[in-house]
Amino acid sequence: MEGNDAMLAKLQDNELVTRAQQGRHDAFEELVSRYAGRLYSMGRRMCGNDDDAKDMLQETFMAAFKGIDGFRAEAKFSVWLFQIAKHACMRMRRKSTFAPRETLSLEELVPNEEELKTLSVADWRRTPIDKLLNKELQGALDEAIQVLPPDHRMVLLLRDVEGFSAEETGQIVGASISAVKSRLHRARLFTRKHLHHFYQDQGSSHV
Amino acid sequence: MSESGMKNISSDPTCEEIFTVLSEYIDGELSKELCEAIEAHNGNCPPCQAFVETYTKTIELVRTQPAEPLPSAVKDELSAALKRCQDALDQTR
Ligand SMILES: [Zn+2]
């Protein structure tokens, strides 16, 4: 059946959905292999632990499998799937004791002039991203994302990690485009602030 | 752009005005005129320049998050769960 798998791998998401709707389990499995990694990564960041992420992943694909007949051809499969995942994440969160902060005030996030004076921009701005992204910075970034309020975290992950548009993100989280943009801006500001000390005095530490 | 909450900022923006539109600026959603006004401001305002650059760098870092492979145990459990779903469905057909 190798030839069949290779053929499925060439199909667009919606072509696979059509086959899955006709009862072709192999077409659904191809969709699973396309999205499982991305959903699991998002689940780990949204749920805060591996076990809940695993449950969220299973719940999402089982719901997608059972609901695939209701998928409309004019929709985008990835948006539909992430909508299901978002609901699964919310159910997980209710069960979880993990409680990040719930609000982000802009005043807190915008730096004052004193702080901006201390940034030694010229030094790190020429540093390629892979050099800059050492273990310490990666750890700080993970932490920043983890402590974001869930609504903001979800928007940041969908927009900047998953690459969904503002409109698609709004469809997934059930919010207006302007709400998505506002959350995204705050989430980015928060993350920037959290990484602030990496932007100061990078000097020789990243060579 | 009106429904996207596009802000009206002046042709000679203040530092605060720039902070409010940074996200749209980075995402390429502002008019050419506004972008030029922001760049002109930043040329004369090192704090804003530093802010825009650290903000941009942060987004780049978030966007370049390495994709982690799905652990094989997680993959196996997922396959088993789906298999049960499929078998249950096939029995009803
Ligand atoms: Zn300024």
Tab-separated table of C-alpha atoms and ligand atoms in Angstrom:
chain	number	residue	atom	x	y	z
A	1	MET	CA	0.000	0.000	0.000
A	2	GLU	CA	3.022	2.313	-0.211
A	3	GLY	CA	1.850	3.739	-3.479
A	4	ASN	CA	-1.446	4.679	-1.909
A	5	ASP	CA	0.210	6.573	0.973
A	6	ALA	CA	2.382	8.490	-1.442
A	7	MET	CA	-0.683	9.404	-3.462
A	8	LEU	CA	-2.515	10.637	-0.352
A	9	ALA	CA	0.474	12.706	0.709
A	10	LYS	CA	0.126	14.755	-2.480
A	11	LEU	CA	-3.506	15.676	-1.881
A	12	GLN	CA	-4.743	18.963	-0.451
A	13	ASP	CA	-6.394	18.898	2.983
A	14	ASN	CA	-9.885	19.335	1.559
A	15	GLU	CA	-9.404	16.524	-0.953
A	16	LEU	CA	-8.451	14.264	1.936
A	17	VAL	CA	-11.517	15.405	3.861
A	18	THR	CA	-13.752	14.443	0.926
A	19	ARG	CA	-12.242	10.952	0.916
A	20	ALA	CA	-12.528	10.696	4.689
A	21	GLN	CA	-16.197	11.629	4.401
A	22	GLN	CA	-16.595	8.710	1.996
A	23	GLY	CA	-15.295	6.420	4.718
A	24	ARG	CA	-11.636	6.250	3.709
A	25	HIS	CA	-9.790	5.881	7.035
A	26	ASP	CA	-6.398	6.162	5.356
A	27	ALA	CA	-7.296	9.680	4.170
A	28	PHE	CA	-8.187	10.691	7.710
A	29	GLU	CA	-4.935	9.173	8.976
A	30	GLU	CA	-3.002	11.303	6.510
A	31	LEU	CA	-4.700	14.400	7.972
A	32	VAL	CA	-3.769	13.186	11.458
A	33	SER	CA	-0.134	12.822	10.514
A	34	ARG	CA	-0.160	16.312	8.999
A	35	TYR	CA	-1.483	18.037	12.093
A	36	ALA	CA	-0.718	15.884	15.144
A	37	GLY	CA	2.709	17.400	15.801
A	38	ARG	CA	1.497	20.976	15.543
A	39	LEU	CA	-1.539	20.344	17.727
A	40	TYR	CA	0.518	18.548	20.348
A	41	SER	CA	3.028	21.418	20.545
A	42	MET	CA	0.216	23.897	20.935
A	43	GLY	CA	-1.460	21.633	23.480
A	44	ARG	CA	1.663	21.475	25.613
A	45	ARG	CA	1.880	25.233	25.666
A	46	MET	CA	-1.834	25.710	26.302
A	47	CYS	CA	-2.294	22.980	28.898
A	48	GLY	CA	1.064	23.395	30.588
A	49	ASN	CA	1.817	19.663	30.799
A	50	ASP	CA	2.350	16.653	28.554
A	51	ASP	CA	-0.485	14.491	29.895
A	52	ASP	CA	-3.187	17.063	29.254
A	53	ALA	CA	-1.676	17.801	25.837
A	54	LYS	CA	-1.900	14.108	24.979
A	55	ASP	CA	-5.546	13.953	26.102
A	56	MET	CA	-6.329	17.130	24.195
A	57	LEU	CA	-4.765	15.656	21.056
A	58	GLN	CA	-6.822	12.463	21.269
A	59	GLU	CA	-10.015	14.324	22.076
A	60	THR	CA	-9.483	16.666	19.128
A	61	PHE	CA	-8.928	13.958	16.546
A	62	MET	CA	-11.707	11.732	17.864
A	63	ALA	CA	-14.118	14.684	17.702
A	64	ALA	CA	-12.849	15.545	14.207
A	65	PHE	CA	-13.286	11.938	13.100
A	66	LYS	CA	-16.841	11.773	14.409
A	67	GLY	CA	-17.716	15.216	13.076
A	68	ILE	CA	-16.029	15.044	9.677
A	69	ASP	CA	-19.354	14.667	7.847
A	70	GLY	CA	-20.340	18.091	9.155
A	71	PHE	CA	-17.289	19.778	7.671
A	72	ARG	CA	-18.275	22.097	4.830
A	73	ALA	CA	-16.098	22.073	1.722
A	74	GLU	CA	-15.784	25.860	1.603
A	75	ALA	CA	-14.183	25.978	5.065
A	76	LYS	CA	-10.495	25.559	5.744
A	77	PHE	CA	-9.702	22.246	7.404
A	78	SER	CA	-6.877	23.588	9.586
A	79	VAL	CA	-9.130	26.332	10.979
A	80	TRP	CA	-11.902	23.819	11.683
A	81	LEU	CA	-9.467	21.423	13.387
A	82	PHE	CA	-7.897	24.124	15.557
A	83	GLN	CA	-11.400	25.255	16.573
A	84	ILE	CA	-12.037	21.766	17.899
A	85	ALA	CA	-8.637	21.789	19.605
A	86	LYS	CA	-9.386	25.127	21.220
A	87	HIS	CA	-12.534	23.709	22.814
A	88	ALA	CA	-10.632	20.644	23.967
A	89	CYS	CA	-7.976	22.912	25.503
A	90	MET	CA	-10.636	24.842	27.383
A	91	ARG	CA	-12.053	21.640	28.842
A	92	MET	CA	-8.557	20.582	29.914
A	93	ARG	CA	-7.940	23.938	31.495
A	94	ARG	CA	-11.042	23.652	33.637
A	95	LYS	CA	-9.687	20.411	35.040
A	96	SER	CA	-6.228	21.826	35.563
A	97	THR	CA	-4.876	23.481	38.676
A	98	PHE	CA	-2.425	25.443	36.559
A	99	ALA	CA	-3.535	29.064	36.783
A	100	PRO	CA	-1.615	31.734	34.920
A	101	ARG	CA	-2.430	35.414	35.242
A	102	GLU	CA	-5.647	36.577	33.620
A	103	THR	CA	-4.999	40.168	32.589
A	104	LEU	CA	-2.366	42.257	30.858
A	105	SER	CA	-2.408	45.994	31.333
A	106	LEU	CA	-0.809	48.070	28.623
A	107	GLU	CA	0.707	50.496	31.113
A	108	GLU	CA	2.691	47.645	32.587
A	109	LEU	CA	3.965	46.524	29.220
A	110	VAL	CA	5.130	49.711	27.577
A	111	PRO	CA	8.631	50.546	28.736
A	112	ASN	CA	9.524	53.927	30.172
A	113	GLU	CA	12.227	56.102	28.738
A	114	GLU	CA	14.766	55.020	31.336
A	115	GLU	CA	14.382	51.410	30.354
A	116	LEU	CA	14.674	52.164	26.653
A	117	LYS	CA	17.919	54.038	27.218
A	118	THR	CA	19.504	50.870	28.542
A	119	LEU	CA	18.887	48.809	25.418
A	120	SER	CA	22.049	48.287	23.443
A	121	VAL	CA	20.296	47.586	20.214
A	122	ALA	CA	23.122	47.985	17.773
A	123	ASP	CA	24.946	45.059	19.247
A	124	TRP	CA	22.423	42.247	18.938
A	125	ARG	CA	20.430	43.411	15.966
A	126	ARG	CA	22.977	42.044	13.539
A	127	THR	CA	23.117	38.729	15.347
A	128	PRO	CA	21.356	36.006	13.352
A	129	ILE	CA	18.400	34.474	15.092
A	130	ASP	CA	19.942	30.998	15.410
A	131	LYS	CA	22.966	32.431	17.224
A	132	LEU	CA	20.765	34.490	19.493
A	133	LEU	CA	18.506	31.581	20.325
A	134	ASN	CA	20.604	29.806	22.922
A	135	LYS	CA	19.265	27.583	25.644
A	136	GLU	CA	18.857	30.372	28.145
A	137	LEU	CA	16.911	32.581	25.785
A	138	GLN	CA	14.770	29.651	24.664
A	139	GLY	CA	13.982	28.925	28.307
A	140	ALA	CA	12.996	32.542	28.943
A	141	LEU	CA	10.817	32.542	25.846
A	142	ASP	CA	9.032	29.331	26.872
A	143	GLU	CA	8.470	30.808	30.300
A	144	ALA	CA	7.084	34.059	28.888
A	145	ILE	CA	4.602	32.149	26.737
A	146	GLN	CA	3.662	29.931	29.666
A	147	VAL	CA	2.764	32.797	31.995
A	148	LEU	CA	0.678	34.705	29.446
A	149	PRO	CA	-3.063	34.732	30.144
A	150	PRO	CA	-4.577	31.830	28.156
A	151	ASP	CA	-6.573	34.043	25.775
A	152	HIS	CA	-3.465	35.981	24.858
A	153	ARG	CA	-1.282	32.900	24.692
A	154	MET	CA	-3.632	31.174	22.287
A	155	VAL	CA	-3.679	34.180	19.960
A	156	LEU	CA	0.106	34.519	20.022
A	157	LEU	CA	0.552	30.817	19.215
A	158	LEU	CA	-2.010	30.841	16.420
A	159	ARG	CA	-0.705	34.027	14.800
A	160	ASP	CA	3.046	33.895	15.310
A	161	VAL	CA	3.778	30.172	15.653
A	162	GLU	CA	1.057	28.578	13.511
A	163	GLY	CA	0.847	31.418	11.016
A	164	PHE	CA	-2.938	31.785	10.911
A	165	SER	CA	-4.233	35.163	9.716
A	166	ALA	CA	-5.950	37.535	12.142
A	167	GLU	CA	-9.292	36.585	10.596
A	168	GLU	CA	-8.674	32.834	10.881
A	169	THR	CA	-7.448	33.277	14.440
A	170	GLY	CA	-10.668	35.137	15.220
A	171	GLN	CA	-12.674	32.219	13.816
A	172	ILE	CA	-10.724	29.719	15.896
A	173	VAL	CA	-10.941	31.550	19.225
A	174	GLY	CA	-14.365	33.082	18.602
A	175	ALA	CA	-13.307	36.723	18.749
A	176	SER	CA	-13.433	39.759	16.470
A	177	ILE	CA	-10.420	40.724	14.387
A	178	SER	CA	-9.879	43.814	16.520
A	179	ALA	CA	-9.927	41.696	19.695
A	180	VAL	CA	-7.396	39.338	18.120
A	181	LYS	CA	-5.138	42.266	17.238
A	182	SER	CA	-5.388	43.765	20.678
A	183	ARG	CA	-4.519	40.453	22.363
A	184	LEU	CA	-1.692	39.844	19.938
A	185	HIS	CA	-0.143	43.248	20.598
A	186	ARG	CA	-0.321	42.758	24.355
A	187	ALA	CA	1.052	39.228	24.124
A	188	ARG	CA	3.963	40.435	22.028
A	189	LEU	CA	4.629	43.346	24.385
A	190	PHE	CA	4.532	41.004	27.355
A	191	THR	CA	6.948	38.584	25.722
A	192	ARG	CA	9.298	41.407	24.758
A	193	LYS	CA	9.282	42.671	28.312
A	194	HIS	CA	10.009	39.197	29.628
A	195	LEU	CA	13.063	38.934	27.359
A	196	HIS	CA	14.162	42.443	28.166
A	197	HIS	CA	17.444	41.641	29.819
A	198	PHE	CA	18.599	39.676	26.773
A	199	TYR	CA	18.367	42.875	24.802
A	200	GLN	CA	20.695	44.691	27.136
A	201	ASP	CA	24.397	44.350	27.094
A	202	GLN	CA	24.554	41.251	24.883
A	203	GLY	CA	28.243	42.024	24.519
A	204	SER	CA	30.215	38.822	24.066
A	205	SER	CA	27.793	36.380	25.669
A	206	HIS	CA	26.319	35.046	22.410
A	207	VAL	CA	29.499	34.327	20.484
B	1	MET	CA	-9.166	48.553	7.450
B	2	SER	CA	-11.779	50.193	9.664
B	3	GLU	CA	-13.134	46.958	11.165
B	4	SER	CA	-9.626	45.855	12.072
B	5	GLY	CA	-9.405	48.681	14.586
B	6	MET	CA	-6.978	50.686	12.490
B	7	LYS	CA	-5.834	53.585	14.620
B	8	ASN	CA	-5.709	57.121	13.411
B	9	ILE	CA	-2.306	58.456	14.195
B	10	SER	CA	-0.941	61.774	13.050
B	11	SER	CA	1.584	62.276	10.268
B	12	ASP	CA	4.011	63.347	12.983
B	13	PRO	CA	3.391	60.586	15.525
B	14	THR	CA	4.362	60.752	19.172
B	15	CYS	CA	6.220	57.935	20.921
B	16	GLU	CA	2.944	56.789	22.543
B	17	GLU	CA	1.151	56.701	19.198
B	18	ILE	CA	3.884	54.511	17.776
B	19	PHE	CA	3.584	52.055	20.675
B	20	THR	CA	-0.116	51.618	19.957
B	21	VAL	CA	0.334	50.652	16.294
B	22	LEU	CA	3.513	48.586	16.541
B	23	SER	CA	1.807	45.265	15.973
B	24	GLU	CA	0.120	46.454	12.787
B	25	TYR	CA	3.356	48.119	11.705
B	26	ILE	CA	5.286	44.843	12.030
B	27	ASP	CA	2.505	42.880	10.300
B	28	GLY	CA	2.608	45.249	7.320
B	29	GLU	CA	-0.934	46.483	7.853
B	30	LEU	CA	-0.280	50.227	7.984
B	31	SER	CA	-0.343	52.607	5.026
B	32	LYS	CA	2.925	53.497	3.346
B	33	GLU	CA	2.565	57.072	4.631
B	34	LEU	CA	2.228	55.916	8.225
B	35	CYS	CA	5.192	53.569	7.913
B	36	GLU	CA	7.308	56.401	6.577
B	37	ALA	CA	6.173	58.688	9.397
B	38	ILE	CA	7.141	56.033	11.944
B	39	GLU	CA	10.515	55.466	10.331
B	40	ALA	CA	11.176	59.217	10.240
B	41	HIS	CA	10.290	59.462	13.927
B	42	ASN	CA	12.511	56.526	14.832
B	43	GLY	CA	15.419	58.048	12.975
B	44	ASN	CA	15.353	60.885	15.495
B	45	CYS	CA	14.214	58.943	18.534
B	46	PRO	CA	16.622	56.222	19.728
B	47	PRO	CA	14.232	54.945	22.458
B	48	CYS	CA	11.516	54.269	19.871
B	49	GLN	CA	14.022	52.714	17.533
B	50	ALA	CA	15.197	50.412	20.324
B	51	PHE	CA	11.635	49.569	21.203
B	52	VAL	CA	10.632	48.735	17.633
B	53	GLU	CA	13.730	46.615	17.124
B	54	THR	CA	13.382	44.645	20.354
B	55	TYR	CA	9.688	44.132	19.606
B	56	THR	CA	10.507	42.894	16.098
B	57	LYS	CA	13.244	40.600	17.366
B	58	THR	CA	10.870	39.122	19.925
B	59	ILE	CA	8.334	38.242	17.240
B	60	GLU	CA	11.067	36.718	15.088
B	61	LEU	CA	12.071	34.554	18.036
B	62	VAL	CA	8.505	33.404	18.627
B	63	ARG	CA	8.091	32.640	14.928
B	64	THR	CA	11.232	30.543	14.756
B	65	GLN	CA	10.235	28.180	17.542
B	66	PRO	CA	11.648	24.790	16.586
B	67	ALA	CA	8.985	22.207	15.765
B	68	GLU	CA	9.156	19.324	18.195
B	69	PRO	CA	8.497	15.857	16.842
B	70	LEU	CA	5.501	14.006	18.241
B	71	PRO	CA	6.774	11.533	20.876
B	72	SER	CA	6.241	7.971	19.637
B	73	ALA	CA	4.300	6.943	22.759
B	74	VAL	CA	1.869	9.818	22.174
B	75	LYS	CA	1.566	8.853	18.527
B	76	ASP	CA	0.870	5.197	19.369
B	77	GLU	CA	-1.813	6.074	21.909
B	78	LEU	CA	-3.448	8.410	19.433
B	79	SER	CA	-3.470	5.710	16.739
B	80	ALA	CA	-4.989	3.202	19.151
B	81	ALA	CA	-7.718	5.657	20.202
B	82	LEU	CA	-8.572	6.408	16.579
B	83	LYS	CA	-8.609	2.731	15.694
B	84	ARG	CA	-11.261	2.155	18.367
B	85	CYS	CA	-13.320	4.996	16.893
B	86	GLN	CA	-12.971	3.625	13.379
B	87	ASP	CA	-13.899	0.081	14.397
B	88	ALA	CA	-16.949	1.324	16.264
B	89	LEU	CA	-18.041	3.302	13.213
B	90	ASP	CA	-17.426	0.428	10.801
B	91	GLN	CA	-19.626	-1.832	12.897
B	92	THR	CA	-22.550	0.528	12.513
B	93	ARG	CA	-22.241	0.644	8.727
C	1	ZN	ZN	9.817	58.158	19.995
